[in-house]
Amino acid sequence: MTEYGNGRPMARYIRHACASCVLLLVALLVNAARVQLVQSSSYDANPANRRPTIARWQQPRGDILVGGEPVTGSTDTGEQLRYERTYRDGPLYAPVTGFASQLYGTTFLEHAEDGVLSGTDPMLAPLPLWNDVTRRASPGGNVVTTLNRKAQQAAYRGLHGRKGAVAAIEPATGRILALVSTPSYDPAELSGNSEAAASAWARLNHDPEKPMLNRAVRQTYPPGSTFKVVTAAAALDAGVVTDLDGRTRSPDPYRLPGTDTRLTNEGDGCRDTTLRDAFAWSCNTVFAKLGVDVGVADMTATAQAFGFNDTRLRVPFAVAPSTFDTHVDKAQLALSSIGQYNTRATPLQMAMVAAAVADDGRLRTPYLVERTTRRGGETVAGGGLRPERQVMRPSTAVRLRELMTDVVREGTGTNAAIRGATVGGKTGTAQHGLGNAGVPYAWFVSWAQGDDDPEPKVAVAVVVEDASADRGEISGGGDAAPIAKDVMRAVLGL
């Protein structure tokens, strides 16, 4: 009794027990905090955890808008993954929207603007900190695109399902007005999580025509003679050519430097002709020699100013870099300068080339999203012009517009002429394949200005790769120029 009578030893045991409980409680809280704050992302990303996926599809996605009208939607399936993505005119807008699939994720705008569309972007919330605490998503916001509905439809209709692509830009702002790739597909086929979606995925991925390939921004082609716009800009800026009507001292055929290979032309009259005539009739010999005379350094500088070799371009999704080889000998430089050898470009890149010519040598960074909004329409982000750079001297751009206008008025691009507008263009028929045995790609790049417009309103690039066509009948002027014409007319309202 003496040992425990005064209660002091017992009190000590109680204090120890309390201290142990407090330590255990602190350890529990620390561990809970570690799980919630440090490791939450790894648990969210664990494939066995379906809660984020279920939560993601518990509310409708926001919409992608064209001309103020949604081209996407959501339908209530009543299933665990409740809302499924729907598309209006899916094949027409697939190169822009991409898909939002419960099985296969997201692509293009559905991916690049997923935070807004899914409602997880903190900027959508009136009280972002409260949303962080509750981990609740706001209602999905909307993405307003720069697309011109009529131009998009004209481009899609003009391609007639053939393999090819169209890109159109507003030169003064960089707004993308049309972005079409064919053959296309309906993104709605991939929206759900049924066997039908899995079957469509397998079919589309094994289709040799590659309908899910966005040829406008993710496929590069040899640009052929359309690249002569770049070569002409380099020659004029460098002072290699000072007079559009002066003789160029160009032989026909032209022997590639350091080789026995002789470069020829499709037509006659290219020997020692002027830059004006060489551009109008697309003389390979003249432009190959001009590229060599300009030199690798200046040709590279001009090409890169237009956007070649740029790996950072986003619109907001990534664009495949167009390429101009910077490590070439003179023979390779000659071929590069007529859009062959390792020179490759996306249709968007060639639309940028035409846009720079149209806008006095300035090039705006192209973009596809005008702004993002909350569901009620309040702007969250966007607006304002994108950065610009001076690609060439303004005087050079003026002379290039003159040359491109001649092509449409009396050269190889007459099929692009539009009554009530000034149109400038450049045709191209690009060889490719082993020994150039592949069916040539038909190119046309152009810009247009209505008679009542203060400046050019649209720049377009069209490429057609039609394996079913007669090789001898493929040409930029015959196959691609009429498509560009329809797109330009749609933008001009003619």
Short mmCIF file of C-alpha atoms in Angstrom, two decimals:
data_model
loop_
_atom_site.label_atom_id
_atom_site.label_comp_id
_atom_site.label_asym_id
_atom_site.label_seq_id
_atom_site.Cartn_x
_atom_site.Cartn_y
_atom_site.Cartn_z
CA MET A 1 0.00 0.00 0.00
CA THR A 2 2.83 2.34 0.69
CA GLU A 3 4.16 2.03 -2.88
CA TYR A 4 0.89 3.10 -4.48
CA GLY A 5 -0.72 5.02 -1.72
CA ASN A 6 0.46 8.44 -2.64
CA GLY A 7 -0.54 7.95 -6.33
CA ARG A 8 2.67 9.44 -7.75
CA PRO A 9 3.92 6.31 -9.57
CA MET A 10 0.43 5.79 -11.02
CA ALA A 11 0.33 9.39 -12.24
CA ARG A 12 3.68 8.87 -13.93
CA TYR A 13 2.34 5.84 -15.81
CA ILE A 14 -0.72 7.79 -16.84
CA ARG A 15 1.46 10.65 -18.15
CA HIS A 16 3.56 8.18 -20.13
CA ALA A 17 0.43 6.61 -21.56
CA CYS A 18 -0.93 10.03 -22.51
CA ALA A 19 2.36 11.02 -24.09
CA SER A 20 2.38 7.79 -26.08
CA CYS A 21 -1.18 8.42 -27.25
CA VAL A 22 -0.26 11.97 -28.30
CA LEU A 23 2.78 10.69 -30.22
CA LEU A 24 0.67 8.04 -31.93
CA LEU A 25 -1.93 10.67 -32.80
CA VAL A 26 0.73 13.00 -34.21
CA ALA A 27 2.23 10.13 -36.21
CA LEU A 28 -1.24 9.29 -37.54
CA LEU A 29 -1.87 12.90 -38.54
CA VAL A 30 1.57 13.20 -40.18
CA ASN A 31 0.97 10.01 -42.11
CA ALA A 32 -2.50 11.16 -43.16
CA ALA A 33 -1.02 14.47 -44.32
CA ARG A 34 1.71 12.63 -46.21
CA VAL A 35 -0.85 10.46 -47.96
CA GLN A 36 -3.18 13.38 -48.72
CA LEU A 37 -0.62 15.98 -49.76
CA VAL A 38 2.51 14.16 -50.89
CA GLN A 39 1.33 10.83 -52.24
CA SER A 40 -2.16 11.76 -53.45
CA SER A 41 -1.00 12.20 -57.03
CA SER A 42 0.54 8.73 -57.13
CA TYR A 43 -2.69 7.21 -55.79
CA ASP A 44 -4.71 9.20 -58.30
CA ALA A 45 -2.48 7.91 -61.08
CA ASN A 46 -2.66 4.30 -59.95
CA PRO A 47 -4.53 2.30 -62.64
CA ALA A 48 -6.35 0.38 -59.91
CA ASN A 49 -7.93 3.60 -58.61
CA ARG A 50 -11.06 4.27 -60.66
CA ARG A 51 -12.33 7.16 -58.56
CA PRO A 52 -10.64 9.92 -60.64
CA THR A 53 -11.98 8.37 -63.85
CA ILE A 54 -15.48 8.11 -62.41
CA ALA A 55 -15.31 11.67 -61.10
CA ARG A 56 -14.00 12.92 -64.47
CA TRP A 57 -17.07 11.71 -66.31
CA GLN A 58 -19.64 12.62 -63.63
CA GLN A 59 -20.39 15.99 -65.24
CA PRO A 60 -20.68 17.18 -68.85
CA ARG A 61 -17.54 18.53 -70.51
CA GLY A 62 -17.53 22.09 -71.70
CA ASP A 63 -17.89 22.71 -75.42
CA ILE A 64 -15.64 23.65 -78.33
CA LEU A 65 -17.22 26.45 -80.33
CA VAL A 66 -16.96 27.39 -84.00
CA GLY A 67 -18.64 30.60 -85.10
CA GLY A 68 -20.33 30.85 -81.71
CA GLU A 69 -21.94 27.40 -81.99
CA PRO A 70 -20.81 24.21 -80.23
CA VAL A 71 -19.41 21.39 -82.33
CA THR A 72 -19.20 19.13 -79.29
CA GLY A 73 -21.62 18.00 -76.60
CA SER A 74 -22.16 15.46 -73.82
CA THR A 75 -24.86 12.83 -73.43
CA ASP A 76 -26.04 11.25 -70.16
CA THR A 77 -25.61 7.47 -70.42
CA GLY A 78 -26.86 6.75 -66.90
CA GLU A 79 -23.85 4.50 -66.36
CA GLN A 80 -21.01 4.74 -63.85
CA LEU A 81 -18.99 6.79 -66.35
CA ARG A 82 -22.01 8.98 -66.75
CA TYR A 83 -21.39 11.57 -69.49
CA GLU A 84 -20.10 10.53 -72.91
CA ARG A 85 -18.67 12.97 -75.46
CA THR A 86 -20.65 13.73 -78.63
CA TYR A 87 -19.57 15.53 -81.82
CA ARG A 88 -21.41 17.53 -84.42
CA ASP A 89 -19.94 17.14 -87.92
CA GLY A 90 -17.23 15.00 -86.33
CA PRO A 91 -15.12 14.26 -89.45
CA LEU A 92 -15.16 17.94 -90.45
CA TYR A 93 -13.71 19.17 -87.16
CA ALA A 94 -11.73 16.10 -86.01
CA PRO A 95 -8.31 17.68 -86.86
CA VAL A 96 -9.22 20.52 -84.50
CA THR A 97 -11.23 18.91 -81.70
CA GLY A 98 -9.46 15.56 -81.58
CA PHE A 99 -11.32 13.08 -79.35
CA ALA A 100 -12.20 12.73 -75.67
CA SER A 101 -12.49 9.02 -74.99
CA GLN A 102 -13.31 7.21 -71.75
CA LEU A 103 -10.90 4.48 -72.90
CA TYR A 104 -8.18 6.24 -74.87
CA GLY A 105 -7.80 9.69 -73.36
CA THR A 106 -7.76 12.97 -75.28
CA THR A 107 -6.08 14.55 -78.31
CA PHE A 108 -5.72 17.99 -79.93
CA LEU A 109 -8.01 20.67 -78.43
CA GLU A 110 -9.72 18.11 -76.22
CA HIS A 111 -6.26 17.46 -74.74
CA ALA A 112 -4.65 20.90 -74.87
CA GLU A 113 -7.69 22.54 -73.22
CA ASP A 114 -8.69 19.60 -71.04
CA GLY A 115 -8.43 21.59 -67.82
CA VAL A 116 -11.02 24.09 -69.05
CA LEU A 117 -13.30 21.54 -70.70
CA SER A 118 -13.27 19.16 -67.73
CA GLY A 119 -13.72 21.95 -65.16
CA THR A 120 -10.45 21.28 -63.33
CA ASP A 121 -8.73 24.52 -64.37
CA PRO A 122 -8.43 26.66 -61.18
CA MET A 123 -9.25 29.80 -63.18
CA LEU A 124 -12.80 28.55 -63.70
CA ALA A 125 -13.55 28.63 -59.96
CA PRO A 126 -14.84 31.81 -58.25
CA LEU A 127 -13.02 30.62 -55.09
CA PRO A 128 -10.03 28.55 -56.27
CA LEU A 129 -8.71 27.89 -52.74
CA TRP A 130 -12.05 26.44 -51.66
CA ASN A 131 -12.05 24.15 -54.70
CA ASP A 132 -8.54 23.01 -53.74
CA VAL A 133 -9.78 22.06 -50.30
CA THR A 134 -12.94 20.32 -51.46
CA ARG A 135 -11.25 18.91 -54.59
CA ARG A 136 -14.46 19.57 -56.52
CA ALA A 137 -14.37 20.50 -60.19
CA SER A 138 -16.14 23.56 -61.48
CA PRO A 139 -18.62 23.15 -64.35
CA GLY A 140 -16.72 22.61 -67.59
CA GLY A 141 -15.78 25.78 -69.46
CA ASN A 142 -15.95 26.44 -73.19
CA VAL A 143 -13.22 26.88 -75.80
CA VAL A 144 -13.95 29.46 -78.51
CA THR A 145 -11.96 28.73 -81.67
CA THR A 146 -10.77 31.08 -84.41
CA LEU A 147 -12.20 28.88 -87.17
CA ASN A 148 -14.33 30.28 -89.98
CA ARG A 149 -17.13 27.75 -90.42
CA LYS A 150 -17.62 28.42 -94.15
CA ALA A 151 -13.89 28.21 -94.85
CA GLN A 152 -13.64 24.91 -92.95
CA GLN A 153 -16.55 23.49 -94.92
CA ALA A 154 -15.13 24.70 -98.24
CA ALA A 155 -11.76 23.07 -97.53
CA TYR A 156 -13.33 19.76 -96.51
CA ARG A 157 -15.68 19.77 -99.48
CA GLY A 158 -12.85 20.64 -101.88
CA LEU A 159 -10.68 17.71 -100.86
CA HIS A 160 -13.54 15.28 -101.64
CA GLY A 161 -12.16 12.69 -99.25
CA ARG A 162 -8.81 12.49 -101.06
CA LYS A 163 -5.68 12.31 -98.94
CA GLY A 164 -4.54 15.82 -98.23
CA ALA A 165 -4.84 18.85 -96.00
CA VAL A 166 -5.70 22.54 -95.94
CA ALA A 167 -4.56 25.27 -93.56
CA ALA A 168 -5.80 28.86 -93.73
CA ILE A 169 -4.60 31.84 -91.66
CA GLU A 170 -5.63 35.46 -91.24
CA PRO A 171 -2.30 37.20 -92.04
CA ALA A 172 -2.68 40.28 -89.84
CA THR A 173 -3.52 38.33 -86.66
CA GLY A 174 -2.36 34.72 -87.04
CA ARG A 175 -5.89 33.40 -86.42
CA ILE A 176 -6.31 29.94 -87.96
CA LEU A 177 -9.42 30.08 -90.14
CA ALA A 178 -9.44 26.50 -91.44
CA LEU A 179 -7.61 23.30 -90.54
CA VAL A 180 -8.73 20.24 -92.50
CA SER A 181 -7.22 16.79 -92.98
CA THR A 182 -8.65 13.99 -95.11
CA PRO A 183 -9.57 11.21 -95.03
CA SER A 184 -11.01 11.88 -91.61
CA TYR A 185 -13.02 10.01 -88.96
CA ASP A 186 -15.80 10.59 -86.45
CA PRO A 187 -14.38 11.10 -82.93
CA ALA A 188 -17.72 10.02 -81.46
CA GLU A 189 -16.84 6.43 -82.37
CA LEU A 190 -14.18 6.50 -79.64
CA SER A 191 -16.10 8.37 -76.94
CA GLY A 192 -17.52 5.52 -74.85
CA ASN A 193 -16.05 2.47 -73.15
CA SER A 194 -17.97 -0.23 -75.00
CA GLU A 195 -16.73 -2.97 -77.29
CA ALA A 196 -17.82 -0.78 -80.20
CA ALA A 197 -15.32 1.91 -79.14
CA ALA A 198 -12.53 -0.66 -78.82
CA SER A 199 -13.40 -2.09 -82.24
CA ALA A 200 -13.39 1.40 -83.81
CA TRP A 201 -10.01 2.12 -82.20
CA ALA A 202 -8.48 -1.02 -83.69
CA ARG A 203 -10.02 -0.36 -87.11
CA LEU A 204 -8.88 3.27 -87.27
CA ASN A 205 -5.34 2.47 -86.13
CA HIS A 206 -4.94 -0.28 -88.72
CA ASP A 207 -6.46 1.70 -91.60
CA PRO A 208 -3.69 2.23 -94.21
CA GLU A 209 -5.22 5.61 -95.10
CA LYS A 210 -4.46 6.83 -91.54
CA PRO A 211 -7.68 8.79 -90.93
CA MET A 212 -6.57 9.85 -87.44
CA LEU A 213 -3.38 11.47 -88.76
CA ASN A 214 -3.71 15.25 -88.73
CA ARG A 215 -2.00 15.98 -92.02
CA ALA A 216 -2.40 19.75 -91.61
CA VAL A 217 -0.08 20.00 -88.59
CA ARG A 218 1.45 16.57 -87.92
CA GLN A 219 2.55 15.48 -91.42
CA THR A 220 5.45 17.07 -93.30
CA TYR A 221 5.84 16.91 -97.07
CA PRO A 222 8.46 18.06 -99.56
CA PRO A 223 6.97 21.46 -100.46
CA GLY A 224 8.32 21.41 -104.01
CA SER A 225 8.06 24.65 -105.94
CA THR A 226 6.00 26.41 -103.26
CA PHE A 227 9.30 26.72 -101.37
CA LYS A 228 10.50 29.03 -104.16
CA VAL A 229 8.68 31.79 -102.28
CA VAL A 230 11.24 31.36 -99.49
CA THR A 231 14.15 31.18 -101.93
CA ALA A 232 12.97 34.31 -103.74
CA ALA A 233 12.69 36.13 -100.40
CA ALA A 234 16.24 35.11 -99.49
CA ALA A 235 17.60 36.21 -102.87
CA LEU A 236 15.87 39.59 -102.74
CA ASP A 237 16.83 40.27 -99.13
CA ALA A 238 20.47 39.30 -99.78
CA GLY A 239 20.68 41.48 -102.88
CA VAL A 240 21.48 38.51 -105.13
CA VAL A 241 18.51 39.72 -107.22
CA THR A 242 17.78 43.44 -107.40
CA ASP A 243 15.56 43.63 -110.49
CA LEU A 244 12.58 41.34 -111.02
CA ASP A 245 12.97 41.82 -114.76
CA GLY A 246 16.76 41.49 -114.93
CA ARG A 247 18.40 38.38 -116.41
CA THR A 248 19.44 35.74 -113.86
CA ARG A 249 22.36 34.19 -115.83
CA SER A 250 20.86 30.74 -115.31
CA PRO A 251 21.76 27.87 -117.64
CA ASP A 252 19.27 25.23 -118.75
CA PRO A 253 19.98 22.49 -117.86
CA TYR A 254 21.80 23.43 -114.65
CA ARG A 255 24.60 21.14 -113.51
CA LEU A 256 24.43 20.67 -109.76
CA PRO A 257 27.75 21.92 -108.29
CA GLY A 258 30.34 19.21 -107.78
CA THR A 259 28.30 16.57 -109.63
CA ASP A 260 27.47 15.39 -113.14
CA THR A 261 23.73 15.62 -112.42
CA ARG A 262 21.86 17.99 -114.67
CA LEU A 263 18.69 19.65 -113.41
CA THR A 264 16.04 20.42 -116.03
CA ASN A 265 12.64 22.09 -116.23
CA GLU A 266 9.18 20.90 -117.17
CA GLY A 267 8.85 23.62 -119.81
CA ASP A 268 11.00 25.75 -122.12
CA GLY A 269 12.16 29.34 -121.82
CA CYS A 270 13.98 29.12 -118.48
CA ARG A 271 17.51 29.76 -119.72
CA ASP A 272 18.77 33.10 -118.37
CA THR A 273 15.18 34.22 -117.77
CA THR A 274 14.06 36.89 -115.32
CA LEU A 275 12.98 36.20 -111.76
CA ARG A 276 9.47 37.31 -112.71
CA ASP A 277 9.15 34.72 -115.48
CA ALA A 278 11.02 32.05 -113.53
CA PHE A 279 8.55 32.45 -110.66
CA ALA A 280 5.48 32.51 -112.89
CA TRP A 281 6.54 29.34 -114.76
CA SER A 282 8.36 27.69 -111.85
CA CYS A 283 11.81 27.26 -113.40
CA ASN A 284 13.76 24.79 -111.26
CA THR A 285 17.10 25.72 -112.78
CA VAL A 286 16.80 29.39 -111.89
CA PHE A 287 15.85 28.80 -108.26
CA ALA A 288 18.37 26.03 -107.69
CA LYS A 289 21.13 28.38 -108.85
CA LEU A 290 19.69 31.25 -106.78
CA GLY A 291 19.84 29.11 -103.64
CA VAL A 292 23.49 28.33 -104.28
CA ASP A 293 24.26 32.00 -104.98
CA VAL A 294 22.53 33.07 -101.75
CA GLY A 295 24.48 30.48 -99.74
CA VAL A 296 23.66 28.15 -96.87
CA ALA A 297 23.82 30.78 -94.14
CA ASP A 298 21.35 33.24 -95.68
CA MET A 299 19.04 30.51 -97.00
CA THR A 300 18.95 28.98 -93.52
CA ALA A 301 18.32 32.32 -91.84
CA THR A 302 15.41 33.10 -94.14
CA ALA A 303 13.86 29.63 -93.85
CA GLN A 304 14.10 29.73 -90.06
CA ALA A 305 12.61 33.22 -89.95
CA PHE A 306 9.56 31.78 -91.72
CA GLY A 307 9.35 29.05 -89.07
CA PHE A 308 11.35 26.13 -90.44
CA ASN A 309 13.29 24.09 -87.83
CA ASP A 310 11.09 25.47 -85.04
CA THR A 311 10.31 22.70 -82.55
CA ARG A 312 8.34 24.94 -80.15
CA LEU A 313 5.27 25.88 -82.18
CA ARG A 314 1.96 25.20 -80.40
CA VAL A 315 -1.49 26.23 -81.64
CA PRO A 316 -2.12 25.24 -78.72
CA PHE A 317 -1.36 21.57 -79.52
CA ALA A 318 2.07 20.73 -80.89
CA VAL A 319 2.90 21.14 -84.57
CA ALA A 320 5.44 18.87 -86.27
CA PRO A 321 8.56 20.93 -87.09
CA SER A 322 9.11 21.77 -90.75
CA THR A 323 12.73 21.28 -91.74
CA PHE A 324 15.41 22.96 -93.82
CA ASP A 325 18.72 21.08 -93.68
CA THR A 326 21.51 23.35 -92.44
CA HIS A 327 24.37 20.92 -93.19
CA VAL A 328 24.43 20.59 -96.95
CA ASP A 329 26.88 20.88 -99.81
CA LYS A 330 26.13 23.10 -102.80
CA ALA A 331 24.37 20.38 -104.79
CA GLN A 332 22.15 19.55 -101.84
CA LEU A 333 21.52 23.26 -101.24
CA ALA A 334 20.40 23.63 -104.86
CA LEU A 335 17.82 20.85 -104.40
CA SER A 336 16.78 22.16 -100.98
CA SER A 337 16.10 25.57 -102.53
CA ILE A 338 13.46 24.10 -104.85
CA GLY A 339 11.72 22.30 -102.00
CA GLN A 340 13.34 18.90 -102.47
CA TYR A 341 16.19 16.96 -100.78
CA ASN A 342 15.52 17.19 -97.00
CA THR A 343 13.25 20.24 -97.12
CA ARG A 344 9.88 19.32 -95.61
CA ALA A 345 6.91 21.36 -94.47
CA THR A 346 3.49 21.03 -92.91
CA PRO A 347 0.57 22.71 -94.69
CA LEU A 348 0.31 25.08 -91.70
CA GLN A 349 3.94 26.10 -92.24
CA MET A 350 3.35 26.89 -95.91
CA ALA A 351 0.26 28.91 -94.98
CA MET A 352 2.55 30.87 -92.66
CA VAL A 353 4.89 31.53 -95.61
CA ALA A 354 2.02 32.95 -97.67
CA ALA A 355 0.75 34.96 -94.66
CA ALA A 356 4.15 36.63 -94.16
CA VAL A 357 4.21 37.73 -97.79
CA ALA A 358 0.68 39.08 -97.50
CA ASP A 359 1.41 41.09 -94.33
CA ASP A 360 4.42 43.13 -95.48
CA GLY A 361 6.92 40.54 -94.31
CA ARG A 362 5.51 40.24 -90.78
CA LEU A 363 4.56 36.84 -89.40
CA ARG A 364 2.16 36.42 -86.51
CA THR A 365 2.34 33.20 -84.50
CA PRO A 366 -0.70 31.16 -85.60
CA TYR A 367 -3.28 30.23 -83.00
CA LEU A 368 -6.53 28.30 -82.85
CA VAL A 369 -8.13 29.35 -79.54
CA GLU A 370 -9.64 32.84 -79.43
CA ARG A 371 -10.54 32.62 -75.75
CA THR A 372 -11.76 30.28 -73.03
CA THR A 373 -14.88 31.01 -71.01
CA ARG A 374 -16.85 29.79 -68.03
CA ARG A 375 -20.07 27.98 -68.81
CA GLY A 376 -21.97 31.25 -68.44
CA GLY A 377 -19.82 32.93 -71.08
CA GLU A 378 -17.47 35.03 -68.92
CA THR A 379 -13.99 35.11 -70.45
CA VAL A 380 -11.34 33.26 -68.47
CA ALA A 381 -8.32 33.69 -70.74
CA GLY A 382 -7.40 34.66 -74.28
CA GLY A 383 -7.72 37.64 -76.52
CA GLY A 384 -4.99 39.92 -77.84
CA LEU A 385 -2.61 39.52 -80.73
CA ARG A 386 0.14 36.91 -80.69
CA PRO A 387 3.83 37.77 -81.06
CA GLU A 388 5.09 38.79 -84.49
CA ARG A 389 8.47 38.85 -86.17
CA GLN A 390 9.77 40.52 -89.31
CA VAL A 391 10.59 37.69 -91.71
CA MET A 392 11.83 39.79 -94.62
CA ARG A 393 12.14 43.41 -95.63
CA PRO A 394 8.78 45.07 -96.34
CA SER A 395 10.05 45.96 -99.81
CA THR A 396 10.82 42.29 -100.46
CA ALA A 397 7.28 41.34 -99.42
CA VAL A 398 5.87 43.93 -101.84
CA ARG A 399 7.85 42.40 -104.72
CA LEU A 400 6.88 38.88 -103.73
CA ARG A 401 3.20 39.87 -103.73
CA GLU A 402 3.77 41.17 -107.25
CA LEU A 403 5.34 37.86 -108.31
CA MET A 404 2.60 35.78 -106.70
CA THR A 405 -0.10 37.93 -108.32
CA ASP A 406 1.51 37.28 -111.73
CA VAL A 407 1.29 33.50 -111.09
CA VAL A 408 -2.48 33.72 -110.67
CA ARG A 409 -3.06 36.29 -113.38
CA GLU A 410 -1.04 34.66 -116.16
CA GLY A 411 1.12 31.82 -114.81
CA THR A 412 0.52 28.33 -113.46
CA GLY A 413 -2.07 29.38 -110.86
CA THR A 414 -4.90 30.85 -112.96
CA ASN A 415 -7.38 28.37 -111.46
CA ALA A 416 -7.20 30.36 -108.20
CA ALA A 417 -8.33 33.69 -109.69
CA ILE A 418 -11.34 35.26 -107.94
CA ARG A 419 -13.53 37.97 -109.43
CA GLY A 420 -13.60 40.94 -107.07
CA ALA A 421 -10.31 40.16 -105.37
CA THR A 422 -6.54 40.27 -105.84
CA VAL A 423 -5.05 36.80 -105.43
CA GLY A 424 -1.41 35.81 -105.23
CA GLY A 425 -0.25 32.22 -105.38
CA LYS A 426 2.46 29.66 -106.08
CA THR A 427 1.99 26.17 -107.42
CA GLY A 428 4.10 23.16 -106.57
CA THR A 429 4.36 19.54 -107.67
CA ALA A 430 6.64 17.80 -105.20
CA GLN A 431 8.49 14.62 -106.08
CA HIS A 432 9.02 11.99 -103.41
CA GLY A 433 9.74 8.32 -102.85
CA LEU A 434 12.70 6.20 -103.88
CA GLY A 435 14.03 7.63 -107.10
CA ASN A 436 11.08 10.06 -107.08
CA ALA A 437 8.86 7.12 -108.05
CA GLY A 438 6.01 8.13 -105.74
CA VAL A 439 2.94 9.91 -107.06
CA PRO A 440 3.80 13.64 -106.78
CA TYR A 441 2.14 15.83 -104.16
CA ALA A 442 0.14 18.73 -105.56
CA TRP A 443 0.66 22.00 -103.64
CA PHE A 444 -0.77 25.48 -103.80
CA VAL A 445 -0.06 28.39 -101.45
CA SER A 446 -1.86 31.69 -101.79
CA TRP A 447 -3.31 34.82 -100.25
CA ALA A 448 -6.30 36.95 -101.18
CA GLN A 449 -7.49 40.52 -100.68
CA GLY A 450 -10.99 41.65 -101.61
CA ASP A 451 -11.28 44.76 -103.74
CA ASP A 452 -12.93 46.57 -100.82
CA ASP A 453 -10.53 45.24 -98.15
CA PRO A 454 -7.66 47.37 -96.83
CA GLU A 455 -5.34 44.35 -96.48
CA PRO A 456 -5.18 40.64 -97.39
CA LYS A 457 -7.69 38.68 -95.30
CA VAL A 458 -6.58 35.10 -95.81
CA ALA A 459 -3.53 32.99 -96.61
CA VAL A 460 -4.00 29.35 -97.61
CA ALA A 461 -1.91 26.25 -98.18
CA VAL A 462 -3.30 23.11 -99.83
CA VAL A 463 -1.60 19.78 -100.39
CA VAL A 464 -3.19 16.85 -102.21
CA GLU A 465 -1.60 13.40 -102.12
CA ASP A 466 -3.92 11.32 -104.26
CA ALA A 467 -2.50 7.88 -104.98
CA SER A 468 -5.36 7.06 -107.35
CA ALA A 469 -4.68 9.93 -109.71
CA ASP A 470 -2.90 9.76 -113.03
CA ARG A 471 0.69 10.86 -112.31
CA GLY A 472 0.77 13.03 -115.42
CA GLU A 473 -2.35 14.94 -114.42
CA ILE A 474 -1.28 15.93 -110.91
CA SER A 475 -0.31 19.58 -110.53
CA GLY A 476 -0.62 22.27 -107.92
CA GLY A 477 -2.50 24.48 -110.34
CA GLY A 478 -4.92 21.76 -111.39
CA ASP A 479 -5.55 19.82 -108.16
CA ALA A 480 -4.83 22.18 -105.29
CA ALA A 481 -5.53 25.70 -106.60
CA PRO A 482 -9.32 25.25 -106.98
CA ILE A 483 -9.55 24.12 -103.35
CA ALA A 484 -7.61 27.18 -102.18
CA LYS A 485 -9.87 29.35 -104.32
CA ASP A 486 -13.02 28.05 -102.61
CA VAL A 487 -11.51 28.60 -99.16
CA MET A 488 -10.45 32.16 -100.02
CA ARG A 489 -13.88 32.95 -101.48
CA ALA A 490 -15.52 31.70 -98.27
CA VAL A 491 -13.39 33.99 -96.11
CA LEU A 492 -13.83 36.99 -98.41
CA GLY A 493 -17.59 36.46 -98.57
CA LEU A 494 -17.50 36.20 -102.36
#
